[in-house]
Tab-separated table of C-alpha atoms and ligand atoms in Angstrom:
chain	number	residue	atom	x	y	z
A	175	MET	CA	0.000	0.000	0.000
A	176	LEU	CA	1.374	3.391	-0.928
A	177	GLU	CA	1.578	5.699	2.016
A	178	PRO	CA	3.215	8.988	1.156
A	179	THR	CA	4.620	10.824	4.108
A	180	ALA	CA	4.117	14.539	4.654
A	181	PRO	CA	4.670	16.503	1.462
A	182	ALA	CA	8.182	17.714	0.954
A	183	GLN	CA	9.050	21.350	1.077
A	184	PRO	CA	9.571	22.910	-2.326
A	185	GLY	CA	13.006	22.059	-3.572
A	186	GLU	CA	13.432	19.208	-1.153
A	187	PRO	CA	13.156	15.572	-1.989
A	188	GLU	CA	10.054	13.904	-0.722
A	189	ALA	CA	10.362	10.974	1.587
A	190	ALA	CA	7.221	9.296	0.421
A	191	THR	CA	7.600	5.760	1.605
A	192	ILE	CA	6.095	2.561	0.460
A	193	VAL	CA	5.562	0.882	3.757
A	194	GLU	CA	4.511	-2.430	2.354
A	195	PRO	CA	4.767	-3.831	-1.109
A	196	VAL	CA	1.630	-3.103	-3.047
A	197	ALA	CA	-0.641	-6.084	-3.316
A	198	GLU	CA	-1.298	-5.485	-6.974
A	199	PRO	CA	1.431	-3.911	-9.034
A	200	ALA	CA	0.363	-0.860	-10.942
A	201	THR	CA	-0.222	-2.092	-14.422
A	202	ALA	CA	-1.722	0.897	-16.154
A	203	SER	CA	1.585	2.087	-17.474
A	204	VAL	CA	3.264	-1.245	-17.940
A	205	VAL	CA	3.295	-3.016	-21.255
A	206	ALA	CA	3.610	-6.751	-21.222
A	207	PRO	CA	6.800	-7.813	-22.934
A	208	GLU	CA	4.971	-10.031	-25.385
A	209	SER	CA	2.552	-7.346	-26.516
A	210	LYS	CA	4.715	-6.270	-29.397
A	211	PRO	CA	2.957	-3.784	-31.639
A	212	GLU	CA	2.481	-4.986	-35.165
A	213	SER	CA	3.274	-1.696	-36.705
A	214	VAL	CA	5.080	1.403	-35.692
A	215	PRO	CA	3.953	4.864	-36.597
A	216	GLU	CA	6.236	6.447	-39.083
A	217	ALA	CA	6.084	10.147	-38.467
A	218	ALA	CA	9.333	11.009	-40.138
A	219	PRO	CA	10.615	9.940	-43.531
A	220	ALA	CA	13.231	7.248	-43.531
A	221	PRO	CA	16.699	8.406	-44.502
A	222	GLU	CA	18.300	7.084	-47.598
A	223	ALA	CA	21.098	5.444	-45.701
A	224	ALA	CA	21.398	4.473	-42.085
A	225	PRO	CA	23.858	6.898	-40.559
A	226	GLU	CA	26.537	5.906	-38.176
A	227	ARG	CA	26.293	6.564	-34.483
A	228	ALA	CA	26.517	10.242	-33.623
A	229	PRO	CA	30.195	11.079	-33.622
A	230	VAL	CA	30.425	14.350	-31.776
A	231	ALA	CA	30.159	15.213	-28.145
A	232	VAL	CA	30.482	18.944	-28.227
A	233	PRO	CA	27.500	21.122	-29.063
A	234	VAL	CA	26.746	20.961	-32.734
A	235	PRO	CA	26.733	24.248	-34.606
A	236	GLU	CA	23.183	25.325	-35.088
A	237	SER	CA	23.881	25.903	-38.716
A	238	ALA	CA	25.145	22.376	-39.255
A	239	PRO	CA	22.680	20.576	-41.513
A	240	GLU	CA	23.698	17.044	-40.523
A	241	PRO	CA	25.302	16.761	-37.125
A	242	GLU	CA	25.907	13.064	-37.659
A	243	SER	CA	28.551	13.797	-40.223
A	244	ALA	CA	30.232	16.653	-38.420
A	245	PRO	CA	33.957	16.003	-38.779
A	246	GLU	CA	36.370	16.442	-35.994
A	247	PRO	CA	38.604	19.422	-36.716
A	248	GLU	CA	42.337	19.116	-36.996
A	249	SER	CA	42.827	22.271	-35.037
A	250	ALA	CA	40.888	24.381	-32.615
A	251	PRO	CA	37.662	25.489	-34.273
A	252	GLU	CA	36.704	29.094	-34.657
A	253	PRO	CA	33.991	29.694	-32.094
A	254	ALA	CA	32.770	32.937	-33.595
A	255	GLU	CA	31.692	31.256	-36.826
A	256	ALA	CA	28.634	29.632	-35.403
A	257	ALA	CA	27.945	32.184	-32.737
A	258	GLU	CA	24.374	33.315	-32.842
A	259	PRO	CA	22.695	35.072	-29.958
A	260	ALA	CA	20.208	32.632	-28.522
A	261	PRO	CA	17.158	34.278	-26.996
A	262	ARG	CA	16.528	33.131	-23.475
A	263	GLY	CA	14.546	34.392	-20.532
A	264	GLU	CA	14.611	37.917	-19.281
A	265	ASP	CA	18.378	38.102	-19.076
A	266	GLY	CA	19.054	35.758	-21.923
A	267	SER	CA	19.558	32.675	-19.878
A	268	ASN	CA	17.628	29.922	-18.241
A	269	PRO	CA	17.312	31.101	-14.658
A	270	ALA	CA	17.348	27.501	-13.507
A	271	VAL	CA	20.919	27.007	-14.621
A	272	ALA	CA	22.063	30.337	-13.281
A	273	ARG	CA	20.724	29.406	-9.861
A	274	VAL	CA	22.165	25.946	-10.090
A	275	VAL	CA	25.628	27.110	-10.940
A	276	THR	CA	25.638	29.840	-8.322
A	277	ALA	CA	24.448	27.458	-5.659
A	278	ALA	CA	26.825	24.779	-6.810
A	279	VAL	CA	29.783	27.100	-6.671
A	280	ALA	CA	28.826	28.186	-3.188
A	281	GLY	CA	28.600	24.612	-2.089
A	282	ALA	CA	31.515	23.235	-4.034
A	283	ALA	CA	33.999	23.431	-1.215
A	284	ALA	CA	31.590	21.919	1.227
A	285	SER	CA	30.657	19.148	-1.159
A	286	ALA	CA	34.156	17.776	-1.140
A	287	ALA	CA	33.680	17.011	2.517
A	288	GLN	CA	30.257	15.502	2.022
A	289	PRO	CA	29.792	11.792	2.141
A	290	PRO	CA	28.963	10.045	-1.108
A	291	ALA	CA	25.487	10.406	-2.543
A	292	ALA	CA	24.413	7.101	-1.098
A	293	GLU	CA	24.942	8.429	2.387
A	294	ARG	CA	23.313	11.811	2.093
A	295	ALA	CA	20.032	12.640	3.702
A	296	VAL	CA	18.411	13.942	0.526
A	297	ALA	CA	18.241	10.437	-0.745
A	298	GLU	CA	17.165	7.181	0.678
A	299	PRO	CA	19.631	6.094	3.310
A	300	VAL	CA	21.169	2.894	2.140
A	301	THR	CA	20.147	0.091	4.407
A	302	PRO	CA	23.314	-1.632	5.444
A	303	ASP	CA	23.576	-5.215	4.477
A	304	PRO	CA	22.673	-7.006	7.697
A	305	VAL	CA	25.370	-9.584	7.108
A	306	LEU	CA	28.165	-7.121	6.444
A	307	ALA	CA	27.069	-4.579	9.036
A	308	ALA	CA	26.601	-6.973	11.926
A	309	PRO	CA	29.475	-7.075	14.380
A	310	LEU	CA	31.381	-10.292	14.147
A	311	PRO	CA	30.525	-12.596	17.012
A	312	ALA	CA	33.093	-14.588	18.907
A	313	PRO	CA	34.679	-17.205	16.646
A	314	ALA	CA	32.705	-20.139	17.953
A	315	ALA	CA	29.420	-18.342	18.460
A	316	PRO	CA	26.435	-20.221	17.083
A	317	ALA	CA	24.319	-18.704	14.366
A	318	ALA	CA	21.232	-16.799	15.339
A	319	ALA	CA	18.246	-18.985	16.118
A	320	ASP	CA	16.173	-17.583	13.286
A	321	ASP	CA	18.875	-18.003	10.699
A	322	ASP	CA	17.725	-20.123	7.771
A	323	ARG	CA	21.141	-21.508	6.988
A	324	PRO	CA	21.711	-25.200	7.355
A	325	ALA	CA	23.606	-26.376	10.411
A	326	ASP	CA	26.697	-27.465	8.479
A	327	GLU	CA	26.878	-24.068	6.862
A	328	ASP	CA	26.896	-22.500	10.319
A	329	ARG	CA	29.737	-24.815	11.266
A	330	VAL	CA	31.759	-23.753	8.259
A	331	VAL	CA	31.213	-20.105	9.109
A	332	ALA	CA	32.218	-20.670	12.713
A	333	ASP	CA	35.318	-22.596	11.607
A	334	ASP	CA	36.252	-19.857	9.180
A	335	ARG	CA	35.888	-17.251	11.873
A	336	ALA	CA	38.004	-19.253	14.252
A	337	VAL	CA	40.720	-19.467	11.628
A	338	GLY	CA	40.352	-15.767	10.956
A	339	ALA	CA	40.676	-14.948	14.637
A	340	GLU	CA	43.871	-16.999	14.817
A	341	ARG	CA	45.323	-15.129	11.885
A	342	GLY	CA	44.131	-11.771	13.142
A	343	VAL	CA	41.782	-11.108	10.249
A	344	ALA	CA	38.037	-10.707	10.147
A	345	VAL	CA	36.167	-13.369	8.244
A	346	ILE	CA	32.876	-12.209	6.850
A	347	PRO	CA	30.545	-15.103	6.093
A	348	VAL	CA	29.154	-15.227	2.600
A	349	THR	CA	25.582	-16.411	2.775
A	350	SER	CA	24.532	-18.899	0.171
A	351	PRO	CA	22.316	-17.199	-2.385
A	352	LYS	CA	19.959	-20.160	-2.264
A	353	THR	CA	19.302	-19.837	1.428
A	354	ALA	CA	19.760	-16.110	1.976
A	355	PRO	CA	16.512	-14.491	3.010
A	356	ARG	CA	15.421	-11.801	0.589
A	357	LYS	CA	16.601	-8.423	1.756
A	358	LYS	CA	13.661	-6.144	2.508
A	359	ARG	CA	14.006	-2.570	1.429
A	360	THR	CA	11.881	0.423	2.097
A	361	LEU	CA	10.892	1.948	-1.198
A	362	ARG	CA	11.105	5.682	-1.340
A	363	VAL	CA	10.741	8.290	-3.973
A	364	ALA	CA	13.322	11.024	-4.115
A	365	ARG	CA	10.872	13.635	-5.251
A	366	PRO	CA	7.237	13.803	-6.205
A	367	ALA	CA	6.587	13.335	-9.885
A	368	PRO	CA	5.230	16.393	-11.666
A	369	PRO	CA	1.431	16.472	-11.666
A	370	ALA	CA	-0.282	14.618	-14.476
A	371	ASP	CA	-1.396	17.907	-15.981
A	372	ALA	CA	2.112	19.412	-16.003
A	373	PRO	CA	3.089	20.396	-19.534
A	374	ARG	CA	4.913	17.814	-21.580
A	375	VAL	CA	8.268	19.346	-22.433
A	376	LEU	CA	9.677	16.343	-24.241
A	377	THR	CA	7.532	14.041	-26.319
A	378	ILE	CA	8.907	11.027	-28.113
A	379	GLU	CA	6.475	9.437	-30.516
A	380	GLY	CA	7.042	6.092	-32.182
A	381	LEU	CA	10.794	6.388	-32.640
A	382	VAL	CA	12.295	3.705	-34.853
A	383	LYS	CA	15.894	2.996	-35.802
A	384	ARG	CA	17.174	0.049	-37.782
A	385	TYR	CA	20.691	-1.030	-38.586
A	386	GLY	CA	20.354	-3.575	-41.346
A	387	ASP	CA	18.461	-6.492	-39.830
A	388	THR	CA	18.810	-5.107	-36.315
A	389	THR	CA	15.974	-2.977	-35.022
A	390	ALA	CA	17.726	-0.984	-32.349
A	391	VAL	CA	14.677	1.099	-31.449
A	392	ASP	CA	11.266	-0.335	-32.131
A	393	GLY	CA	8.589	2.305	-31.738
A	394	ILE	CA	9.520	4.060	-28.507
A	395	THR	CA	6.996	6.546	-27.153
A	396	LEU	CA	7.634	8.537	-23.979
A	397	ASP	CA	6.408	11.746	-22.378
A	398	VAL	CA	8.587	13.773	-20.050
A	399	ARG	CA	6.806	16.467	-18.084
A	400	ALA	CA	8.162	19.851	-17.047
A	401	GLY	CA	10.319	19.710	-13.963
A	402	SER	CA	10.779	15.973	-14.181
A	403	PHE	CA	13.934	14.048	-13.368
A	404	TYR	CA	13.405	11.121	-15.712
A	405	GLY	CA	15.578	8.030	-15.837
A	406	ILE	CA	15.832	5.470	-18.606
A	407	VAL	CA	17.120	2.024	-17.713
A	408	GLY	CA	17.594	-1.077	-19.792
A	409	PRO	CA	20.025	-3.911	-20.360
A	410	ASN	CA	23.041	-3.604	-22.634
A	411	GLY	CA	21.948	-3.161	-26.217
A	412	ALA	CA	18.382	-2.209	-25.245
A	413	GLY	CA	18.453	0.914	-27.389
A	414	LYS	CA	18.962	3.626	-24.757
A	415	THR	CA	21.826	5.402	-26.481
A	416	THR	CA	20.191	5.081	-29.878
A	417	THR	CA	17.019	6.615	-28.476
A	418	LEU	CA	18.771	9.497	-26.738
A	419	SER	CA	20.847	10.188	-29.845
A	420	MET	CA	17.660	10.536	-31.881
A	421	VAL	CA	16.051	12.656	-29.170
A	422	THR	CA	18.900	15.145	-29.298
A	423	GLY	CA	19.219	15.411	-33.048
A	424	LEU	CA	22.476	13.496	-33.253
A	425	LEU	CA	21.089	10.464	-35.060
A	426	ARG	CA	18.373	10.594	-37.698
A	427	PRO	CA	15.455	8.280	-36.927
A	428	ASP	CA	13.909	5.934	-39.459
A	429	GLY	CA	10.509	6.784	-38.058
A	430	GLY	CA	8.815	8.769	-35.340
A	431	ALA	CA	9.130	12.305	-34.058
A	432	VAL	CA	10.604	14.187	-31.103
A	433	HIS	CA	9.401	17.530	-29.773
A	434	ILE	CA	11.150	19.555	-27.096
A	435	HIS	CA	9.052	22.401	-25.745
A	436	GLY	CA	6.961	22.054	-28.879
A	437	VAL	CA	9.955	22.308	-31.186
A	438	ASP	CA	10.370	19.480	-33.690
A	439	VAL	CA	13.945	18.304	-33.175
A	440	TRP	CA	14.336	17.157	-36.748
A	441	LYS	CA	12.377	19.865	-38.529
A	442	GLN	CA	13.637	22.803	-36.427
A	443	PRO	CA	17.113	21.681	-35.386
A	444	HIS	CA	18.484	25.156	-34.645
A	445	ALA	CA	15.675	26.035	-32.257
A	446	ALA	CA	15.851	22.602	-30.630
A	447	LYS	CA	19.585	22.900	-29.974
A	448	ARG	CA	19.146	26.237	-28.234
A	449	ILE	CA	16.997	24.695	-25.536
A	450	THR	CA	18.756	21.355	-25.177
A	451	GLY	CA	21.943	20.382	-23.406
A	452	VAL	CA	23.412	17.059	-24.455
A	453	LEU	CA	25.849	14.614	-22.929
A	454	PRO	CA	26.228	11.938	-25.592
A	455	ASP	CA	27.557	8.448	-25.156
A	456	ARG	CA	31.067	7.659	-26.429
A	457	LEU	CA	32.457	11.083	-25.811
A	458	ARG	CA	34.384	12.385	-28.743
A	459	LEU	CA	35.439	15.786	-27.642
A	460	PHE	CA	37.801	18.191	-29.323
A	461	ASP	CA	40.365	16.948	-26.877
A	462	ARG	CA	43.306	18.880	-28.253
A	463	LEU	CA	41.723	21.905	-26.619
A	464	THR	CA	42.305	22.685	-22.983
A	465	GLY	CA	39.357	22.484	-20.617
A	466	SER	CA	38.881	26.255	-20.639
A	467	GLU	CA	39.155	26.367	-24.441
A	468	LEU	CA	36.545	23.644	-24.770
A	469	LEU	CA	34.185	25.496	-22.445
A	470	TYR	CA	34.803	28.714	-24.345
A	471	TYR	CA	34.125	26.977	-27.631
A	472	SER	CA	30.915	25.423	-26.331
A	473	GLY	CA	29.615	28.690	-24.915
A	474	SER	CA	30.522	30.694	-28.004
A	475	LEU	CA	28.919	28.089	-30.216
A	476	ARG	CA	25.684	28.648	-28.334
A	477	GLY	CA	25.833	32.393	-28.818
A	478	LEU	CA	27.123	33.518	-25.428
A	479	ASP	CA	29.267	36.653	-25.335
A	480	HIS	CA	32.878	36.678	-24.165
A	481	ALA	CA	32.241	37.894	-20.624
A	482	THR	CA	29.356	35.501	-20.049
A	483	VAL	CA	31.336	32.515	-21.281
A	484	LEU	CA	34.227	33.344	-18.974
A	485	GLU	CA	31.966	33.854	-15.989
A	486	ARG	CA	30.022	30.642	-16.556
A	487	SER	CA	33.177	28.676	-17.327
A	488	ALA	CA	34.616	29.675	-13.965
A	489	ASP	CA	31.367	28.783	-12.191
A	490	LEU	CA	31.078	25.419	-13.896
A	491	ALA	CA	34.735	24.569	-13.315
A	492	ALA	CA	34.281	25.290	-9.620
A	493	ALA	CA	31.038	23.336	-9.453
A	494	PHE	CA	32.621	20.294	-11.084
A	495	GLY	CA	35.943	20.618	-9.267
A	496	LEU	CA	37.906	21.201	-12.455
A	497	GLU	CA	39.519	24.549	-11.628
A	498	ASP	CA	43.016	23.101	-11.523
A	499	ALA	CA	42.555	21.208	-14.770
A	500	LEU	CA	41.302	24.014	-16.973
A	501	ASP	CA	44.703	24.701	-18.519
A	502	ARG	CA	45.391	21.073	-19.352
A	503	LEU	CA	44.493	19.363	-22.597
A	504	VAL	CA	41.238	17.460	-22.387
A	505	ALA	CA	43.090	14.543	-23.994
A	506	ASP	CA	45.030	14.250	-20.744
A	507	TYR	CA	41.938	14.152	-18.539
A	508	SER	CA	40.857	11.000	-16.741
A	509	ALA	CA	37.580	9.365	-17.791
A	510	GLY	CA	35.682	10.999	-14.944
A	511	MET	CA	37.196	14.417	-15.618
A	512	THR	CA	36.300	14.071	-19.285
A	513	LYS	CA	32.728	13.266	-18.345
A	514	LYS	CA	32.588	16.302	-16.092
A	515	ILE	CA	33.969	18.759	-18.650
A	516	ALA	CA	31.501	17.379	-21.192
A	517	LEU	CA	28.675	17.915	-18.712
A	518	ALA	CA	29.849	21.449	-18.084
A	519	CYS	CA	29.825	22.063	-21.845
A	520	ALA	CA	26.283	20.678	-22.002
A	521	MET	CA	25.099	23.131	-19.353
A	522	ILE	CA	26.940	26.312	-20.255
A	523	HIS	CA	24.170	27.741	-22.427
A	524	SER	CA	21.557	27.215	-19.688
A	525	PRO	CA	19.313	24.862	-21.647
A	526	ARG	CA	15.757	24.136	-20.601
A	527	VAL	CA	16.202	20.385	-21.016
A	528	LEU	CA	19.268	18.243	-20.307
A	529	VAL	CA	19.583	14.881	-22.053
A	530	LEU	CA	22.399	12.900	-20.474
A	531	ASP	CA	23.607	9.474	-21.543
A	532	GLU	CA	25.158	7.739	-18.537
A	533	PRO	CA	26.263	10.917	-16.777
A	534	PHE	CA	27.515	9.086	-13.693
A	535	GLU	CA	29.627	6.512	-15.496
A	536	SER	CA	33.290	6.793	-14.425
A	537	VAL	CA	32.480	9.570	-11.966
A	538	ASP	CA	33.782	9.122	-8.427
A	539	PRO	CA	31.295	9.074	-5.514
A	540	VAL	CA	32.058	12.569	-4.268
A	541	SER	CA	31.789	14.004	-7.765
A	542	ALA	CA	28.617	11.989	-8.333
A	543	ALA	CA	27.105	13.508	-5.194
A	544	ASN	CA	28.136	16.940	-6.396
A	545	LEU	CA	26.689	16.288	-9.833
A	546	THR	CA	23.471	15.016	-8.273
A	547	ASP	CA	23.214	18.249	-6.292
A	548	ILE	CA	23.746	20.306	-9.417
A	549	LEU	CA	21.091	18.399	-11.340
A	550	GLU	CA	18.606	18.444	-8.454
A	551	ARG	CA	18.941	22.205	-8.179
A	552	TYR	CA	18.594	22.513	-11.914
A	553	VAL	CA	15.340	20.554	-11.797
A	554	GLY	CA	14.217	22.441	-8.691
A	555	GLY	CA	14.683	25.661	-10.656
A	556	GLY	CA	12.441	24.542	-13.494
A	557	GLY	CA	14.796	22.514	-15.670
A	558	THR	CA	14.024	19.019	-16.922
A	559	VAL	CA	16.465	16.109	-17.015
A	560	LEU	CA	16.272	12.931	-19.073
A	561	LEU	CA	19.132	10.571	-18.353
A	562	SER	CA	20.101	6.973	-18.838
A	563	SER	CA	21.929	4.927	-16.269
A	564	HIS	CA	22.659	1.387	-15.227
A	565	GLY	CA	22.606	2.513	-11.592
A	566	MET	CA	19.219	1.419	-10.288
A	567	ASP	CA	19.882	2.789	-6.815
A	568	LEU	CA	20.897	6.070	-8.294
A	569	ILE	CA	17.779	6.285	-10.438
A	570	GLU	CA	15.654	5.522	-7.390
A	571	ARG	CA	17.465	8.162	-5.384
A	572	VAL	CA	17.216	11.025	-7.818
A	573	CYS	CA	14.479	10.369	-10.362
A	574	ASP	CA	10.734	10.846	-10.006
A	575	SER	CA	9.876	9.005	-13.220
A	576	ALA	CA	11.439	6.203	-15.199
A	577	ALA	CA	11.150	3.977	-18.224
A	578	ILE	CA	12.424	0.440	-18.641
A	579	ILE	CA	13.499	-0.278	-22.207
A	580	VAL	CA	14.198	-3.800	-23.393
A	581	GLY	CA	14.839	-4.830	-26.976
A	582	GLY	CA	14.179	-1.351	-28.307
A	583	ARG	CA	10.728	-1.144	-26.730
A	584	VAL	CA	9.304	0.489	-23.627
A	585	LEU	CA	8.093	-2.192	-21.235
A	586	ALA	CA	7.211	0.126	-18.380
A	587	ALA	CA	7.039	3.887	-18.040
A	588	GLY	CA	5.583	6.382	-15.618
A	589	THR	CA	6.258	7.576	-12.125
A	590	LEU	CA	8.821	5.618	-10.173
A	591	ASP	CA	6.126	3.894	-8.142
A	592	GLU	CA	4.108	2.969	-11.222
A	593	VAL	CA	7.163	1.425	-12.834
A	594	ARG	CA	8.343	-0.420	-9.732
A	595	GLY	CA	4.920	-1.816	-8.931
A	596	GLY	CA	5.842	-2.394	-5.304
A	597	GLN	CA	9.229	-3.955	-6.048
A	598	THR	CA	12.606	-2.336	-6.142
A	599	LEU	CA	13.465	-0.878	-9.503
A	600	GLU	CA	16.212	-3.459	-9.844
A	601	ASP	CA	13.830	-6.365	-9.233
A	602	ARG	CA	11.312	-4.929	-11.663
A	603	PHE	CA	14.050	-4.364	-14.204
A	604	VAL	CA	15.377	-7.895	-13.865
A	605	GLU	CA	11.862	-9.284	-14.144
A	606	LEU	CA	11.125	-7.368	-17.331
A	607	ALA	CA	14.562	-7.949	-18.793
A	608	GLY	CA	14.098	-11.703	-18.611
A	609	GLY	CA	15.519	-12.608	-15.218
A	610	ARG	CA	18.979	-13.495	-14.107
A	611	LYS	CA	20.948	-15.982	-16.148
A	612	ALA	CA	22.471	-18.915	-14.304
A	613	ALA	CA	26.111	-19.485	-15.215
A	614	GLU	CA	25.594	-23.143	-16.045
A	615	GLY	CA	27.805	-25.080	-18.394
A	616	MET	CA	30.862	-23.113	-17.351
A	617	GLU	CA	32.642	-25.810	-15.375
A	618	TRP	CA	35.789	-25.107	-17.396
A	619	LEU	CA	36.008	-21.804	-15.531
A	620	HIS	CA	36.960	-23.724	-12.390
A	621	SER	CA	39.636	-25.797	-14.044
A	622	PHE	CA	42.216	-22.961	-13.762
A	623	SER	CA	44.892	-22.908	-16.403
A	624	ASP	CA	47.808	-23.420	-14.000
B	159	ATP	N1	26.109	2.156	-35.491
B	159	ATP	C1	25.531	0.984	-35.279
B	159	ATP	N2	25.558	0.024	-36.202
B	159	ATP	C2	24.950	-1.168	-36.020
B	159	ATP	N3	24.267	-1.488	-34.902
B	159	ATP	C3	24.201	-0.579	-33.925
B	159	ATP	C4	24.823	0.707	-34.055
B	159	ATP	N4	24.570	1.405	-32.930
B	159	ATP	C5	23.852	0.603	-32.137
B	159	ATP	N5	23.619	-0.576	-32.726
B	159	ATP	C6	22.847	-1.697	-32.177
B	159	ATP	O1	21.633	-1.195	-31.691
B	159	ATP	C7	21.264	-1.862	-30.486
B	159	ATP	C8	21.054	-0.820	-29.398
B	159	ATP	O2	22.303	-0.238	-29.091
B	159	ATP	P1	22.422	0.927	-28.026
B	159	ATP	O3	23.829	1.410	-28.035
B	159	ATP	O4	21.375	1.923	-28.266
B	159	ATP	O5	22.091	0.150	-26.674
B	159	ATP	P2	22.196	0.662	-25.157
B	159	ATP	O6	20.900	0.355	-24.513
B	159	ATP	O7	22.645	2.059	-25.115
B	159	ATP	O8	23.296	-0.313	-24.595
B	159	ATP	P3	24.393	-0.105	-23.425
B	159	ATP	O9	23.642	-0.137	-22.133
B	159	ATP	O10	25.277	-1.290	-23.578
B	159	ATP	O11	25.095	1.187	-23.669
B	159	ATP	C9	22.364	-2.860	-30.192
B	159	ATP	O12	21.963	-4.105	-30.703
B	159	ATP	C10	23.537	-2.330	-30.985
B	159	ATP	O13	24.389	-3.365	-31.392
């Protein structure tokens, strides 16, 4: 039964708690895996040739007709060429991002001392694993009376602990997966989902993408409402990156349409790029530029003037902890630093919508917490985030809505609670993705080559 707690204060995550698993999973927004549609709406003409995966990670010039074929320059590009003042709000910028960056800069120093995201109060406190968290009993102590493990397993654990005590090391028993009682978790939502009548800022209708005989995306339809923090999950090869690439104008769809704030991404690419910030998969940055040059290029490309680019670059560098790396070539950055500079480039023009493909991949826990703060403030200020991630806990901590994509199709979409249906997101995901695979027939793996 869903029992939301007291409503959260504006800007704060809500601690709505599912006290007990729902008796009947919400099914209204869940599509049975076998209910494959026979046909897919084709709202856009098919291209003559299937293009390759989007190759660029920096903002695409608004004048570029085909971003998929944008070549990587040999030398630093000329920012002024594509500069075009982009109309924004009253002061020419999205106030959400301005607030985010200001707040992030103010909190940047403090964030370094914060515990990782998993430990912060804004999110669900991670329930410690009862096995790992429990103090180790005396070596020969018997197992708890209510433990389900067989007696001989208890003996092995006790023996192991005795040996460990002799050697001065702690031995943590590994519970057999067959007998381990299922860990109960309290389901929470990080924030309330936008109301059902909130405007739809991102609509994806019947997207299709084929590569030869492979249908990477098979009629995906999603609605993202204003102020939503929306997560897409799915197994490897599910079509997440292909979908997000089509959503952001980096990969031409074979069918379907995408609108961002009413702007058709494929018919009005210049207008769409003004209001969208993109972190693509497989970052291919102009990495012979320094961090500050790349930020300057990105800001100039979006029409920001010199002073504004410098000011925002400094704010973003501080927010992402990159101040000391700004004068180094991006080619010399670590994977996490590269991800962060790419995120900063995606945000510098204060877009209304951020589309981020695996933003937390390769990012350390402190930086991930910092990034989460930045994105939460961005959403709290009126921005909208659509991201993909393999981190189920992370999605549950930060997102209010989610979609599970399997085999290029949406199998569940809606608010976090609708998608989970009383389970954890991970359990629901595993269920829809076809369950866990037993590693049978791999006896050779235990033969060890030596
Ligand atoms: N350029 C391409 N040429 C041929 N097939 C492709 C291409 N890009 C993607 N695919 C195929 O499309 C399917 C979806 O790939 P996609 O990268 O979108 O999956 P994903 O959900 O992002 O996976 P992951 O979680 O591993 O990143 C896969 O079968 C993949 O092999």
